[in-house]
Structure formats: C-alpha cells, structure tokens
Amino acid sequence: MRQESPVRQESPVRQDGAVELPRTVPELPAAHGFRLRRWHPDDTGLLREAAADPYIPLISTVPAPYTAAGAAAYVERQWRRTRIGTGYPFVIVDPVGRAVGNVGLWVGELPLRGWATVGYWVVGSARGQGAAALGLDAVVDWAFGELGLPGLELYVEPWNTGSIRTAERAGFRCTGLRPAHQVVDGRPRDMWRYVRRPGPEGSGG
C-alpha cells in the first residue's frame, strides 16, 4: 500500500539549471511500521552484515571486508553527500527498530538530465519482508511531493528479479536495456532502466 503524497511543490530546477533542495535528511514514515532516517555512527550491525553480502559491496560503497574505520568513513561519506547537495541516503528501519537496509536518492545530475536516481539494498536476514519496496515508496512520495522533482530513474541488472519487482511495485516502468551501463565488480554490466514521473500515471519516460 502506497502512502498519500503531499501536495506537490514547484519544481526545484530553476531556469538557470540550479537546484534548490534541502541539505538535511529527514525522517520519513513508511507503511506497515517501517520508517526511514539518516545514517548513524552506531549502524555498525547493518554495515557488518552488508559488508559480508556477496553483492551489496559491488553496487555500493559499503566497505568489504568490514572494519570499524571503514564503517565510520562510510557513514561520514553519506553525511557529506547531503551536505554538498548530491543526494539523500536513508536507512530503512523495521517496526522493531532494527536497521535493515538503505535507500538513496541521488540528485547530482538533475540539472543536466532532468532525472534524479534512486537505488536500494536490504541485508539478507531482512529480505522477504517488503522492506526495500516500502522504503522506495516512501522516498518516491517525498521526492515528488515534498521536493517536487520532475522524474526518477533506477537501474537494475537483468538477473535481479527481486529488485525488478521492487521497482515495478513502486510504479516504475522499464524503458529498455542500457548495454555496459554500469561497472560492477570491475566489469561493465548491462542494466535495465526504469523510470517514474509524478502522479498516478507517472511511468512514462
């Protein structure tokens, strides 16, 4: 179930190409008792499990193998992304307060391309609960409702059926395959591109 979107504001993309967006990560409610928040220094358990995952470190900057110094640097890196205006990294928190994953909204290329990018991951012990889908729903609602962004896109490897289902559940539509679009584990990989525009019919792109 999707949350109701707030009234959409004017687009933050000015005619001169500048983007006026907040420089803080808010706490966002999600459905079924989940919520999103900024990264905390004590999110070590989440990072430890993510670092041991065979795929998460390949598609993110999660340090592997896990070290305390690497975890601290990762959290600081997330804070810096918001301070300099390139993105909003959110931790997904389940109904009992456990941090289980990450959803990122990246706006660095918004002035040039007219699209912000989203990405997400959930640790193995929390998969199958809909955490990624609920987190993505909350970010989509915030991006279109509060921020007034013009469009969102995400990229998924063709084999990753779980991420594809998450994208489609959140109203994203596939626009085609992008050959060798992203380097994963040192090799260029083909990616499906999914897009979402504001509104109930917002899957055009």
XYZ file of C-alpha atoms in Angstrom, residues 27-149:
123
model
C 12.894 11.078 8.987
C 10.156 9.646 6.785
C 7.329 7.292 7.754
C 6.757 4.220 5.621
C 3.870 1.771 5.555
C 3.447 -1.149 7.998
C 5.532 0.438 10.762
C 8.719 0.910 8.750
C 10.483 4.275 8.655
C 13.476 5.961 7.036
C 16.152 8.037 8.752
C 19.679 9.357 8.246
C 22.716 7.168 8.848
C 24.001 6.972 12.443
C 27.537 6.166 13.644
C 26.151 3.156 15.528
C 24.730 1.484 12.404
C 27.620 -0.959 12.634
C 25.466 -4.076 12.705
C 23.837 -3.130 9.424
C 27.173 -2.351 7.787
C 28.789 -5.523 9.116
C 26.092 -7.699 7.540
C 26.058 -5.651 4.328
C 29.838 -5.983 4.009
C 29.546 -9.780 4.224
C 26.933 -9.903 1.464
C 28.324 -11.137 -1.884
C 26.571 -8.407 -3.910
C 25.927 -5.269 -1.818
C 29.566 -4.064 -1.754
C 29.720 -4.420 -5.551
C 26.862 -1.962 -6.146
C 27.566 0.465 -3.313
C 30.436 1.980 -1.351
C 29.889 -0.363 1.610
C 33.443 -1.339 2.653
C 34.324 -5.025 2.415
C 35.747 -6.630 4.393
C 34.178 -4.822 7.331
C 36.367 -2.677 9.576
C 35.395 -0.125 12.211
C 37.356 2.568 10.383
C 35.716 1.691 7.087
C 32.265 1.814 8.673
C 32.938 5.243 10.189
C 34.182 6.542 6.842
C 31.091 5.163 5.108
C 28.729 6.988 7.471
C 30.662 10.238 7.086
C 30.505 9.805 3.305
C 26.712 9.577 3.457
C 26.502 12.765 5.530
C 28.804 14.560 3.117
C 26.645 13.657 0.119
C 23.754 15.548 1.668
C 25.920 18.475 2.800
C 27.243 19.070 -0.720
C 23.833 18.578 -2.313
C 24.344 15.377 -4.304
C 21.962 13.051 -2.527
C 19.926 11.717 0.353
C 20.971 8.339 1.821
C 18.289 6.812 4.066
C 18.497 3.859 6.438
C 15.443 1.582 6.332
C 14.286 0.759 9.878
C 11.836 -2.074 10.544
C 8.893 -1.948 13.008
C 11.027 -3.180 15.932
C 13.717 -0.555 15.347
C 16.297 -2.662 13.528
C 18.222 -1.066 10.652
C 17.827 -3.395 7.668
C 18.858 -1.553 4.502
C 19.449 1.616 2.545
C 17.548 3.709 0.008
C 19.401 6.504 -1.765
C 18.027 9.437 -3.738
C 20.769 10.988 -5.883
C 20.249 14.444 -7.393
C 23.716 15.413 -8.626
C 22.811 15.088 -12.333
C 19.328 16.559 -12.004
C 20.190 19.987 -13.511
C 21.794 18.389 -16.587
C 19.491 15.447 -17.272
C 16.200 16.250 -15.567
C 16.242 12.949 -13.673
C 17.174 12.022 -10.121
C 18.347 8.454 -9.489
C 17.279 6.044 -6.764
C 18.916 2.865 -5.525
C 18.322 0.433 -2.680
C 19.638 -2.614 -0.889
C 18.493 -4.762 2.040
C 20.606 -7.202 4.047
C 19.923 -10.896 3.607
C 18.433 -11.500 7.060
C 15.687 -8.928 6.357
C 14.735 -9.878 2.804
C 11.270 -11.124 2.018
C 9.532 -8.580 4.280
C 8.988 -5.908 1.636
C 11.491 -3.549 3.270
C 13.008 -2.325 0.003
C 9.598 -1.721 -1.579
C 8.287 0.154 1.458
C 11.426 2.264 1.650
C 11.306 3.043 -2.060
C 7.630 4.008 -1.807
C 8.419 6.489 0.969
C 11.288 8.075 -0.962
C 9.199 8.339 -4.144
C 6.406 10.080 -2.230
C 8.890 12.508 -0.655
C 10.759 13.174 -3.902
C 7.622 14.048 -5.850
C 5.537 15.528 -3.042
C 7.908 17.496 -0.817
C 10.798 18.127 -3.213
C 8.786 18.428 -6.418
C 11.319 16.504 -8.507
